[in-house]
């Protein structure tokens, strides 16, 4: 679990790799993504989330001078989707489709592999976005900057946790295999430090409670997918990230 000097020197490169994977915003020249490089970049997923959160905080402040609260909240959630290209929403919808339509492990994985989104997946996406917007709208206004800063970080930390403590469900290669094979406890520790360093100053001790609840939910979600699929996939990472963001906003509305 130790963080060595070599890992620290690699942080900027791993951040750039994670940024290019998680967002559609250009950052430097494209580089070859080996499975190991992609997997180890997960240590920087929460850091990428923090930068995205800073952008959301700025947008919320600027739009708040012009538009009503609900419209600002909708715009901020929509901006995060645009910046990430809806990457994790795709995994969320595929996971819902697979769980709803598959009777066994093989059927679930086959449905999840299909690039088309089914009716259940579309409905789930609409409800998810609606849930996020309403939850954010119900959060106390004074806490919204802290919540927006930490929300993308929390979602990406939960994906890191899933990778670090699980195995890949499919045979053969895939993005999920790179994450499961090359992100482990050292990467998780780095991500946890970044996440805690954001959550505690921004939200105080109640934020630490929310962090613990998100961690517990991610643990249970990981165990669920391991029981149903024999492991996790790239789609289940997207599902977990989106679920964690929605739960984070719900807990913010309930606890803060």
Tab-separated table of C-alpha atoms in Angstrom:
chain	number	residue	atom	x	y	z
A	1	UNK	CA	0.000	0.000	0.000
A	2	UNK	CA	3.042	2.297	0.018
A	3	UNK	CA	3.245	5.177	-2.466
A	4	UNK	CA	6.802	5.174	-3.826
A	5	UNK	CA	8.722	8.020	-5.460
A	6	UNK	CA	8.309	6.459	-8.890
A	7	UNK	CA	4.537	6.589	-8.591
A	8	UNK	CA	4.648	10.238	-7.516
A	9	UNK	CA	6.812	11.164	-10.522
A	10	UNK	CA	4.279	9.440	-12.773
A	11	UNK	CA	1.324	11.436	-11.434
A	12	UNK	CA	1.289	14.161	-14.145
A	13	UNK	CA	1.449	11.589	-16.944
A	14	UNK	CA	-1.215	9.440	-15.335
A	15	UNK	CA	-3.415	12.471	-14.813
A	16	UNK	CA	-3.157	13.325	-18.519
A	17	UNK	CA	-4.034	9.734	-19.454
A	18	UNK	CA	-7.024	9.739	-17.113
A	19	UNK	CA	-8.161	13.141	-18.376
A	20	UNK	CA	-8.121	12.041	-22.015
A	21	UNK	CA	-10.064	8.909	-21.171
A	22	UNK	CA	-12.670	10.534	-18.928
A	23	UNK	CA	-13.359	13.760	-20.826
A	24	UNK	CA	-13.678	15.072	-24.362
A	25	UNK	CA	-11.595	18.157	-23.506
A	26	UNK	CA	-8.194	18.039	-25.263
A	27	UNK	CA	-5.048	17.902	-23.127
A	28	UNK	CA	-1.717	17.676	-24.925
A	29	UNK	CA	-0.822	15.217	-27.682
A	30	UNK	CA	-2.494	11.826	-27.797
A	31	UNK	CA	-0.408	8.949	-26.448
A	32	UNK	CA	-0.569	5.214	-26.943
A	33	UNK	CA	-2.738	3.680	-24.248
A	34	UNK	CA	-1.360	0.355	-23.125
A	35	UNK	CA	-3.608	-1.606	-20.730
A	36	UNK	CA	-1.114	-1.049	-17.907
A	37	UNK	CA	-0.894	2.688	-18.494
A	38	UNK	CA	-4.672	3.021	-18.654
A	39	UNK	CA	-5.226	0.875	-15.583
A	40	UNK	CA	-2.689	2.692	-13.427
A	41	UNK	CA	-4.113	6.055	-14.500
A	42	UNK	CA	-7.142	5.233	-12.346
A	43	UNK	CA	-5.186	6.605	-9.387
A	44	UNK	CA	-5.809	10.016	-10.934
A	45	UNK	CA	-9.524	9.516	-11.629
A	46	UNK	CA	-10.568	11.410	-8.473
A	47	UNK	CA	-8.119	14.217	-9.346
A	48	UNK	CA	-9.748	14.535	-12.771
A	49	UNK	CA	-13.077	14.622	-10.969
A	50	UNK	CA	-11.847	17.517	-8.834
A	51	UNK	CA	-10.935	19.565	-11.894
A	52	UNK	CA	-14.333	18.847	-13.420
A	53	UNK	CA	-15.875	19.853	-10.104
A	54	UNK	CA	-14.027	23.177	-10.141
A	55	UNK	CA	-15.466	23.858	-13.588
A	56	UNK	CA	-18.958	23.049	-12.313
A	57	UNK	CA	-18.529	25.397	-9.345
A	58	UNK	CA	-17.510	28.205	-11.697
A	59	UNK	CA	-20.440	27.561	-14.031
A	60	UNK	CA	-22.863	27.463	-11.121
A	61	UNK	CA	-21.617	30.805	-9.838
A	62	UNK	CA	-21.758	32.483	-13.262
A	63	UNK	CA	-25.149	31.120	-14.288
A	64	UNK	CA	-26.581	31.961	-10.878
A	65	UNK	CA	-26.363	35.664	-11.723
A	66	UNK	CA	-28.729	35.226	-14.664
A	67	UNK	CA	-30.980	32.187	-14.320
A	68	UNK	CA	-33.311	30.724	-11.667
A	69	UNK	CA	-31.960	28.050	-9.343
A	70	UNK	CA	-33.565	25.003	-10.969
A	71	UNK	CA	-32.372	26.015	-14.430
A	72	UNK	CA	-28.855	26.558	-13.088
A	73	UNK	CA	-28.846	23.108	-11.503
A	74	UNK	CA	-30.063	21.504	-14.734
A	75	UNK	CA	-27.396	23.362	-16.716
A	76	UNK	CA	-24.619	22.250	-14.371
A	77	UNK	CA	-25.610	18.565	-14.508
A	78	UNK	CA	-25.918	18.828	-18.296
A	79	UNK	CA	-22.467	20.427	-18.515
A	80	UNK	CA	-20.879	17.482	-16.727
A	81	UNK	CA	-22.511	15.102	-19.199
A	82	UNK	CA	-21.198	17.161	-22.117
A	83	UNK	CA	-17.654	17.379	-20.725
A	84	UNK	CA	-17.477	13.610	-20.286
A	85	UNK	CA	-19.253	12.745	-23.517
A	86	UNK	CA	-21.827	10.764	-21.540
A	87	UNK	CA	-19.189	8.055	-21.074
A	88	UNK	CA	-20.501	6.658	-17.812
A	89	UNK	CA	-24.162	7.103	-18.721
A	90	UNK	CA	-23.623	4.557	-21.479
A	91	UNK	CA	-22.316	2.028	-18.966
A	92	UNK	CA	-25.198	2.789	-16.603
A	93	UNK	CA	-27.789	2.172	-19.319
A	94	UNK	CA	-26.073	-0.988	-20.581
A	95	UNK	CA	-25.925	-2.385	-17.047
A	96	UNK	CA	-29.616	-1.699	-16.464
A	97	UNK	CA	-30.521	-3.311	-19.791
A	98	UNK	CA	-28.441	-6.379	-18.992
A	99	UNK	CA	-29.801	-6.843	-15.481
A	100	UNK	CA	-33.384	-6.296	-16.654
A	101	UNK	CA	-33.225	-8.555	-19.713
A	102	UNK	CA	-30.708	-11.270	-18.881
A	103	UNK	CA	-31.711	-14.470	-17.108
A	104	UNK	CA	-28.173	-15.658	-16.416
A	105	UNK	CA	-24.570	-14.463	-16.452
A	106	UNK	CA	-24.010	-15.115	-20.155
A	107	UNK	CA	-27.204	-13.349	-21.248
A	108	UNK	CA	-26.529	-10.330	-19.044
A	109	UNK	CA	-22.993	-9.920	-20.401
A	110	UNK	CA	-24.195	-10.344	-23.983
A	111	UNK	CA	-26.876	-7.669	-23.592
A	112	UNK	CA	-24.383	-5.333	-21.935
A	113	UNK	CA	-22.011	-5.789	-24.864
A	114	UNK	CA	-24.681	-4.598	-27.329
A	115	UNK	CA	-24.033	-0.952	-28.229
A	116	UNK	CA	-27.754	-0.274	-28.612
A	117	UNK	CA	-29.690	1.024	-25.612
A	118	UNK	CA	-33.017	-0.620	-24.794
A	119	UNK	CA	-36.221	0.972	-23.564
A	120	UNK	CA	-35.460	0.146	-19.925
A	121	UNK	CA	-32.015	1.703	-20.288
A	122	UNK	CA	-33.446	4.908	-21.756
A	123	UNK	CA	-36.030	5.183	-18.979
A	124	UNK	CA	-33.320	4.597	-16.374
A	125	UNK	CA	-31.163	7.356	-17.891
A	126	UNK	CA	-34.037	9.845	-17.833
A	127	UNK	CA	-34.841	9.002	-14.224
A	128	UNK	CA	-31.164	9.196	-13.228
A	129	UNK	CA	-30.671	12.677	-14.680
A	130	UNK	CA	-33.995	13.839	-13.229
A	131	UNK	CA	-32.973	12.441	-9.838
A	132	UNK	CA	-29.619	14.252	-9.930
A	133	UNK	CA	-31.159	17.593	-10.859
A	134	UNK	CA	-33.900	17.394	-8.218
A	135	UNK	CA	-31.466	16.241	-5.521
A	136	UNK	CA	-29.082	19.102	-6.313
A	137	UNK	CA	-31.986	21.550	-6.292
A	138	UNK	CA	-32.987	20.345	-2.812
A	139	UNK	CA	-29.487	20.783	-1.382
A	140	UNK	CA	-28.915	23.879	0.776
A	141	UNK	CA	-27.581	26.685	-1.417
A	142	UNK	CA	-24.600	27.350	0.838
A	143	UNK	CA	-23.377	23.764	0.389
A	144	UNK	CA	-23.818	23.541	-3.369
A	145	UNK	CA	-20.287	24.717	-4.287
A	146	UNK	CA	-18.775	22.021	-2.071
A	147	UNK	CA	-21.144	19.374	-3.403
A	148	UNK	CA	-20.443	20.284	-7.022
A	149	UNK	CA	-16.706	20.262	-6.359
A	150	UNK	CA	-16.815	16.786	-4.826
A	151	UNK	CA	-19.536	15.067	-6.862
A	152	UNK	CA	-17.424	14.164	-9.940
A	153	UNK	CA	-14.541	13.208	-7.669
A	154	UNK	CA	-16.771	10.888	-5.648
A	155	UNK	CA	-18.115	9.126	-8.723
A	156	UNK	CA	-14.637	8.458	-10.088
A	157	UNK	CA	-13.332	7.362	-6.706
A	158	UNK	CA	-16.078	4.742	-6.524
A	159	UNK	CA	-15.005	3.374	-9.917
A	160	UNK	CA	-11.440	3.161	-8.635
A	161	UNK	CA	-12.614	1.288	-5.548
A	162	UNK	CA	-14.522	-1.197	-7.705
A	163	UNK	CA	-11.449	-1.851	-9.852
A	164	UNK	CA	-9.004	-2.125	-6.984
A	165	UNK	CA	-10.983	-4.793	-5.141
A	166	UNK	CA	-12.544	-6.912	-7.879
A	167	UNK	CA	-11.779	-9.002	-10.949
A	168	UNK	CA	-12.781	-8.798	-14.598
A	169	UNK	CA	-15.927	-10.721	-15.521
A	170	UNK	CA	-15.362	-11.379	-19.229
A	171	UNK	CA	-12.984	-13.598	-21.139
A	172	UNK	CA	-10.496	-11.765	-23.340
A	173	UNK	CA	-9.480	-8.126	-23.382
A	174	UNK	CA	-11.461	-5.007	-22.613
A	175	UNK	CA	-11.228	-1.656	-20.890
A	176	UNK	CA	-12.550	-3.204	-17.708
A	177	UNK	CA	-9.727	-5.759	-17.743
A	178	UNK	CA	-7.097	-3.015	-17.900
A	179	UNK	CA	-8.671	-1.398	-14.852
A	180	UNK	CA	-9.085	-4.622	-12.879
A	181	UNK	CA	-5.598	-5.930	-13.700
A	182	UNK	CA	-3.530	-2.780	-13.188
A	183	UNK	CA	-5.317	-0.679	-10.570
A	184	UNK	CA	-4.812	-2.043	-7.089
A	185	UNK	CA	-4.386	-0.917	-3.517
A	186	UNK	CA	-1.594	1.643	-4.182
A	187	UNK	CA	-3.757	3.356	-6.819
A	188	UNK	CA	-6.746	3.211	-4.499
A	189	UNK	CA	-4.766	4.837	-1.693
A	190	UNK	CA	-3.740	7.726	-3.963
A	191	UNK	CA	-7.337	8.219	-5.083
A	192	UNK	CA	-8.604	8.066	-1.520
A	193	UNK	CA	-6.162	10.785	-0.471
A	194	UNK	CA	-7.331	13.086	-3.274
A	195	UNK	CA	-10.991	12.405	-2.473
A	196	UNK	CA	-10.641	12.908	1.276
A	197	UNK	CA	-8.584	16.068	0.756
A	198	UNK	CA	-11.504	17.521	-1.192
A	199	UNK	CA	-14.468	16.233	0.797
A	200	UNK	CA	-13.363	17.072	4.342
A	201	UNK	CA	-12.512	20.773	3.771
A	202	UNK	CA	-15.515	21.287	1.478
A	203	UNK	CA	-18.179	19.503	3.531
A	204	UNK	CA	-16.688	18.932	6.986
A	205	UNK	CA	-17.357	15.886	9.145
A	206	UNK	CA	-20.722	15.302	7.494
A	207	UNK	CA	-18.837	15.019	4.225
A	208	UNK	CA	-16.707	12.297	5.791
A	209	UNK	CA	-19.907	10.465	6.736
A	210	UNK	CA	-21.143	10.737	3.150
A	211	UNK	CA	-17.780	9.480	1.906
A	212	UNK	CA	-18.103	6.420	4.126
A	213	UNK	CA	-21.640	5.713	2.913
A	214	UNK	CA	-20.545	5.979	-0.722
A	215	UNK	CA	-17.674	3.610	-0.006
A	216	UNK	CA	-20.059	1.113	1.605
A	217	UNK	CA	-22.482	1.359	-1.318
A	218	UNK	CA	-19.648	0.775	-3.779
A	219	UNK	CA	-18.519	-2.272	-1.815
A	220	UNK	CA	-22.038	-3.732	-1.891
A	221	UNK	CA	-22.433	-2.919	-5.591
A	222	UNK	CA	-19.139	-4.655	-6.362
A	223	UNK	CA	-20.180	-7.749	-4.423
A	224	UNK	CA	-23.526	-7.737	-6.260
A	225	UNK	CA	-21.906	-7.729	-9.691
A	226	UNK	CA	-19.419	-10.379	-8.641
A	227	UNK	CA	-22.327	-12.580	-7.563
A	228	UNK	CA	-24.298	-11.994	-10.781
A	229	UNK	CA	-21.490	-11.770	-13.341
A	230	UNK	CA	-18.461	-13.302	-11.678
A	231	UNK	CA	-16.717	-9.925	-11.675
A	232	UNK	CA	-16.994	-6.428	-13.087
A	233	UNK	CA	-16.814	-4.839	-16.547
A	234	UNK	CA	-16.330	-1.392	-18.024
A	235	UNK	CA	-20.113	-0.954	-18.006
A	236	UNK	CA	-20.385	-1.756	-14.307
A	237	UNK	CA	-17.781	0.922	-13.609
A	238	UNK	CA	-19.984	3.441	-15.394
A	239	UNK	CA	-23.013	2.211	-13.458
A	240	UNK	CA	-21.178	2.567	-10.153
A	241	UNK	CA	-19.870	6.034	-10.953
A	242	UNK	CA	-23.306	7.335	-11.903
A	243	UNK	CA	-24.974	5.670	-8.926
A	244	UNK	CA	-22.411	7.202	-6.572
A	245	UNK	CA	-22.902	10.709	-7.973
A	246	UNK	CA	-26.679	10.450	-7.617
A	247	UNK	CA	-26.423	9.034	-4.095
A	248	UNK	CA	-23.904	11.722	-3.154
A	249	UNK	CA	-26.360	14.482	-4.097
A	250	UNK	CA	-29.216	12.690	-2.324
A	251	UNK	CA	-27.156	12.397	0.856
A	252	UNK	CA	-26.146	16.026	0.496
A	253	UNK	CA	-29.810	17.024	0.466
A	254	UNK	CA	-30.561	14.769	3.439
A	255	UNK	CA	-27.545	15.324	5.685
A	256	UNK	CA	-26.230	18.852	5.097
